Amino acid sequence: NVLLKLASESELVVIGAAGISPWRLLRPLLMATACVVAMVGFLSAYLTPKAIRELQYNMSLVANALIETVIQPGRFVTSSGNLTFHAQGRLPDGRLTGVFIDDRREPTQHSTILAQYGDLVTAKDSLSKVLVLTDGTLQTQRTDGRDPPIITHFSRYDIDTSQFIDQLPAVRQGVREK
């Protein structure tokens, strides 16, 4: 734009007649171009991928905080209409007592989990929480009622709590972000 204005007003001819070389005139434009290239390179190679990773991490923290506020002792909480959760109480150390989970998400199977204790533990990837149930039973039955229910006793049963959350918009990392 600057060079176009200089050319339209015949200023380039005057500058050339004054003895200034074209390279001296082009130097500030090249410097500005180099600065813009460096900023765009920094944004696309470092800052944008880092911001996307931070956004993904913060979304997982929000999801975990949501799980901890949803699990309230004494209340039946239904998630997406087919999953019901109840805890009888909470011990001073934060563990839940009398955990009941009724899962009807699969149309062909109905599952019910009863456990003495439940504890929310941060997973190894530290982005999600795992509900660790201890001393309980898992009852599964087909919804058509043809087969008798299957009752399984467990001393420990882990459930990924991300399945309790209605899906948050997922941020997927492409090749550029990685």
PDB file of C-alpha atoms in Angstrom, residues 39-178:
ATOM      1  CA  MET A  39       4.880 -13.384  15.014  1.00  0.00           C
ATOM      2  CA  VAL A  40       2.747 -15.659  12.838  1.00  0.00           C
ATOM      3  CA  GLY A  41       5.280 -18.457  13.232  1.00  0.00           C
ATOM      4  CA  PHE A  42       5.285 -18.033  17.030  1.00  0.00           C
ATOM      5  CA  LEU A  43       1.484 -18.033  17.137  1.00  0.00           C
ATOM      6  CA  SER A  44       1.003 -21.066  14.915  1.00  0.00           C
ATOM      7  CA  ALA A  45       3.915 -23.166  16.195  1.00  0.00           C
ATOM      8  CA  TYR A  46       3.758 -22.453  19.931  1.00  0.00           C
ATOM      9  CA  LEU A  47       1.035 -20.218  21.347  1.00  0.00           C
ATOM     10  CA  THR A  48      -2.069 -21.656  19.643  1.00  0.00           C
ATOM     11  CA  PRO A  49      -1.240 -25.327  20.400  1.00  0.00           C
ATOM     12  CA  LYS A  50      -0.437 -24.409  24.004  1.00  0.00           C
ATOM     13  CA  ALA A  51      -3.743 -22.538  24.346  1.00  0.00           C
ATOM     14  CA  ILE A  52      -5.657 -25.527  22.954  1.00  0.00           C
ATOM     15  CA  ARG A  53      -3.927 -27.884  25.418  1.00  0.00           C
ATOM     16  CA  GLU A  54      -4.753 -25.524  28.308  1.00  0.00           C
ATOM     17  CA  LEU A  55      -8.378 -25.308  27.176  1.00  0.00           C
ATOM     18  CA  GLN A  56      -8.633 -29.094  27.084  1.00  0.00           C
ATOM     19  CA  TYR A  57      -7.069 -29.383  30.555  1.00  0.00           C
ATOM     20  CA  ASN A  58      -9.398 -26.732  32.010  1.00  0.00           C
ATOM     21  CA  MET A  59     -12.440 -28.399  30.451  1.00  0.00           C
ATOM     22  CA  SER A  60     -11.482 -31.648  32.198  1.00  0.00           C
ATOM     23  CA  LEU A  61     -11.119 -29.788  35.516  1.00  0.00           C
ATOM     24  CA  VAL A  62     -14.595 -28.329  35.058  1.00  0.00           C
ATOM     25  CA  ALA A  63     -15.966 -31.786  34.268  1.00  0.00           C
ATOM     26  CA  ASN A  64     -14.365 -33.225  37.426  1.00  0.00           C
ATOM     27  CA  ALA A  65     -15.720 -30.382  39.547  1.00  0.00           C
ATOM     28  CA  LEU A  66     -19.136 -31.050  38.040  1.00  0.00           C
ATOM     29  CA  ILE A  67     -18.944 -34.709  39.091  1.00  0.00           C
ATOM     30  CA  GLU A  68     -18.038 -33.759  42.653  1.00  0.00           C
ATOM     31  CA  THR A  69     -20.936 -31.314  42.917  1.00  0.00           C
ATOM     32  CA  VAL A  70     -23.414 -33.706  41.289  1.00  0.00           C
ATOM     33  CA  ILE A  71     -22.619 -36.510  43.735  1.00  0.00           C
ATOM     34  CA  GLN A  72     -24.435 -35.255  46.806  1.00  0.00           C
ATOM     35  CA  PRO A  73     -25.369 -37.609  49.640  1.00  0.00           C
ATOM     36  CA  GLY A  74     -29.075 -38.216  50.115  1.00  0.00           C
ATOM     37  CA  ARG A  75     -30.116 -37.162  46.603  1.00  0.00           C
ATOM     38  CA  PHE A  76     -31.056 -39.283  43.626  1.00  0.00           C
ATOM     39  CA  VAL A  77     -29.313 -37.786  40.607  1.00  0.00           C
ATOM     40  CA  THR A  78     -30.317 -38.818  37.091  1.00  0.00           C
ATOM     41  CA  SER A  79     -27.930 -38.216  34.213  1.00  0.00           C
ATOM     42  CA  SER A  80     -29.216 -38.269  30.628  1.00  0.00           C
ATOM     43  CA  GLY A  81     -32.389 -40.025  31.770  1.00  0.00           C
ATOM     44  CA  ASN A  82     -30.956 -43.530  31.949  1.00  0.00           C
ATOM     45  CA  LEU A  83     -28.383 -43.389  34.747  1.00  0.00           C
ATOM     46  CA  THR A  84     -29.414 -42.851  38.367  1.00  0.00           C
ATOM     47  CA  PHE A  85     -26.925 -42.281  41.167  1.00  0.00           C
ATOM     48  CA  HIS A  86     -27.491 -42.141  44.917  1.00  0.00           C
ATOM     49  CA  ALA A  87     -25.192 -42.034  47.929  1.00  0.00           C
ATOM     50  CA  GLN A  88     -26.512 -42.491  51.440  1.00  0.00           C
ATOM     51  CA  GLY A  89     -23.889 -40.336  53.146  1.00  0.00           C
ATOM     52  CA  ARG A  90     -20.342 -39.015  53.200  1.00  0.00           C
ATOM     53  CA  LEU A  91     -17.671 -39.865  55.767  1.00  0.00           C
ATOM     54  CA  PRO A  92     -15.367 -37.174  57.216  1.00  0.00           C
ATOM     55  CA  ASP A  93     -12.532 -38.378  54.944  1.00  0.00           C
ATOM     56  CA  GLY A  94     -14.709 -37.729  51.857  1.00  0.00           C
ATOM     57  CA  ARG A  95     -15.668 -41.324  51.087  1.00  0.00           C
ATOM     58  CA  LEU A  96     -19.253 -42.023  50.129  1.00  0.00           C
ATOM     59  CA  THR A  97     -21.337 -44.648  51.933  1.00  0.00           C
ATOM     60  CA  GLY A  98     -24.271 -46.653  50.640  1.00  0.00           C
ATOM     61  CA  VAL A  99     -23.661 -46.102  46.930  1.00  0.00           C
ATOM     62  CA  PHE A 100     -26.433 -47.061  44.487  1.00  0.00           C
ATOM     63  CA  ILE A 101     -26.103 -46.805  40.679  1.00  0.00           C
ATOM     64  CA  ASP A 102     -28.896 -47.835  38.310  1.00  0.00           C
ATOM     65  CA  ASP A 103     -27.755 -48.003  34.676  1.00  0.00           C
ATOM     66  CA  ARG A 104     -30.315 -48.315  31.870  1.00  0.00           C
ATOM     67  CA  ARG A 105     -28.232 -46.744  29.098  1.00  0.00           C
ATOM     68  CA  GLU A 106     -28.024 -49.949  27.081  1.00  0.00           C
ATOM     69  CA  PRO A 107     -31.440 -50.910  25.689  1.00  0.00           C
ATOM     70  CA  THR A 108     -30.799 -54.654  26.025  1.00  0.00           C
ATOM     71  CA  GLN A 109     -29.306 -54.691  29.528  1.00  0.00           C
ATOM     72  CA  HIS A 110     -30.157 -53.243  32.930  1.00  0.00           C
ATOM     73  CA  SER A 111     -27.397 -52.978  35.563  1.00  0.00           C
ATOM     74  CA  THR A 112     -27.622 -52.099  39.239  1.00  0.00           C
ATOM     75  CA  ILE A 113     -24.609 -51.538  41.479  1.00  0.00           C
ATOM     76  CA  LEU A 114     -24.790 -51.458  45.274  1.00  0.00           C
ATOM     77  CA  ALA A 115     -21.620 -50.747  47.256  1.00  0.00           C
ATOM     78  CA  GLN A 116     -20.743 -50.086  50.881  1.00  0.00           C
ATOM     79  CA  TYR A 117     -18.213 -47.371  50.050  1.00  0.00           C
ATOM     80  CA  GLY A 118     -17.294 -45.193  47.121  1.00  0.00           C
ATOM     81  CA  ASP A 119     -14.336 -42.894  46.698  1.00  0.00           C
ATOM     82  CA  LEU A 120     -13.534 -40.372  43.955  1.00  0.00           C
ATOM     83  CA  VAL A 121      -9.895 -40.814  43.005  1.00  0.00           C
ATOM     84  CA  THR A 122      -7.904 -38.888  40.414  1.00  0.00           C
ATOM     85  CA  ALA A 123      -6.901 -41.162  37.542  1.00  0.00           C
ATOM     86  CA  LYS A 124      -3.307 -41.707  36.465  1.00  0.00           C
ATOM     87  CA  ASP A 125      -3.666 -39.230  33.610  1.00  0.00           C
ATOM     88  CA  SER A 126      -4.805 -36.670  36.258  1.00  0.00           C
ATOM     89  CA  LEU A 127      -7.475 -35.377  33.876  1.00  0.00           C
ATOM     90  CA  SER A 128     -10.370 -37.539  34.995  1.00  0.00           C
ATOM     91  CA  LYS A 129     -11.784 -39.006  38.182  1.00  0.00           C
ATOM     92  CA  VAL A 130     -12.508 -42.633  38.890  1.00  0.00           C
ATOM     93  CA  LEU A 131     -15.233 -43.746  41.283  1.00  0.00           C
ATOM     94  CA  VAL A 132     -13.749 -46.648  43.250  1.00  0.00           C
ATOM     95  CA  LEU A 133     -16.492 -48.771  44.772  1.00  0.00           C
ATOM     96  CA  THR A 134     -15.678 -51.297  47.508  1.00  0.00           C
ATOM     97  CA  ASP A 135     -17.609 -54.175  49.074  1.00  0.00           C
ATOM     98  CA  GLY A 136     -20.642 -54.481  46.853  1.00  0.00           C
ATOM     99  CA  THR A 137     -22.627 -56.300  44.213  1.00  0.00           C
ATOM    100  CA  LEU A 138     -23.260 -55.801  40.519  1.00  0.00           C
ATOM    101  CA  GLN A 139     -26.557 -57.130  39.188  1.00  0.00           C
ATOM    102  CA  THR A 140     -27.064 -57.347  35.430  1.00  0.00           C
ATOM    103  CA  GLN A 141     -30.196 -58.520  33.688  1.00  0.00           C
ATOM    104  CA  ARG A 142     -31.417 -58.555  30.110  1.00  0.00           C
ATOM    105  CA  THR A 143     -34.378 -56.264  29.592  1.00  0.00           C
ATOM    106  CA  ASP A 144     -36.448 -58.918  27.834  1.00  0.00           C
ATOM    107  CA  GLY A 145     -36.569 -60.898  31.112  1.00  0.00           C
ATOM    108  CA  ARG A 146     -35.743 -64.272  29.536  1.00  0.00           C
ATOM    109  CA  ASP A 147     -32.599 -64.893  31.579  1.00  0.00           C
ATOM    110  CA  PRO A 148     -32.332 -64.676  35.369  1.00  0.00           C
ATOM    111  CA  PRO A 149     -30.272 -61.764  36.730  1.00  0.00           C
ATOM    112  CA  ILE A 150     -26.528 -62.269  37.161  1.00  0.00           C
ATOM    113  CA  ILE A 151     -25.261 -61.101  40.556  1.00  0.00           C
ATOM    114  CA  THR A 152     -21.538 -60.531  40.953  1.00  0.00           C
ATOM    115  CA  HIS A 153     -19.916 -59.713  44.300  1.00  0.00           C
ATOM    116  CA  PHE A 154     -16.868 -57.479  44.222  1.00  0.00           C
ATOM    117  CA  SER A 155     -14.373 -56.127  46.686  1.00  0.00           C
ATOM    118  CA  ARG A 156     -13.303 -53.316  44.332  1.00  0.00           C
ATOM    119  CA  TYR A 157     -14.974 -51.955  41.211  1.00  0.00           C
ATOM    120  CA  ASP A 158     -13.700 -48.906  39.299  1.00  0.00           C
ATOM    121  CA  ILE A 159     -15.953 -46.674  37.195  1.00  0.00           C
ATOM    122  CA  ASP A 160     -14.708 -43.849  34.987  1.00  0.00           C
ATOM    123  CA  THR A 161     -16.821 -40.819  35.938  1.00  0.00           C
ATOM    124  CA  SER A 162     -16.585 -39.258  32.483  1.00  0.00           C
ATOM    125  CA  GLN A 163     -19.483 -41.512  31.460  1.00  0.00           C
ATOM    126  CA  PHE A 164     -21.715 -39.769  34.041  1.00  0.00           C
ATOM    127  CA  ILE A 165     -21.241 -36.369  32.422  1.00  0.00           C
ATOM    128  CA  ASP A 166     -23.333 -35.371  29.457  1.00  0.00           C
ATOM    129  CA  GLN A 167     -20.720 -34.952  26.752  1.00  0.00           C
ATOM    130  CA  LEU A 168     -18.864 -31.672  26.796  1.00  0.00           C
ATOM    131  CA  PRO A 169     -17.611 -30.459  23.438  1.00  0.00           C
ATOM    132  CA  ALA A 170     -14.409 -32.361  22.849  1.00  0.00           C
ATOM    133  CA  VAL A 171     -11.274 -30.531  21.839  1.00  0.00           C
ATOM    134  CA  ARG A 172      -9.312 -32.814  19.576  1.00  0.00           C
ATOM    135  CA  GLN A 173      -5.666 -32.213  18.845  1.00  0.00           C
ATOM    136  CA  GLY A 174      -4.679 -32.474  15.229  1.00  0.00           C
ATOM    137  CA  VAL A 175      -1.186 -32.818  13.837  1.00  0.00           C
ATOM    138  CA  ARG A 176      -0.547 -29.080  14.081  1.00  0.00           C
ATOM    139  CA  GLU A 177      -1.470 -28.905  17.760  1.00  0.00           C
ATOM    140  CA  LYS A 178       0.700 -31.880  18.671  1.00  0.00           C
TER     141      LYS A 178
END
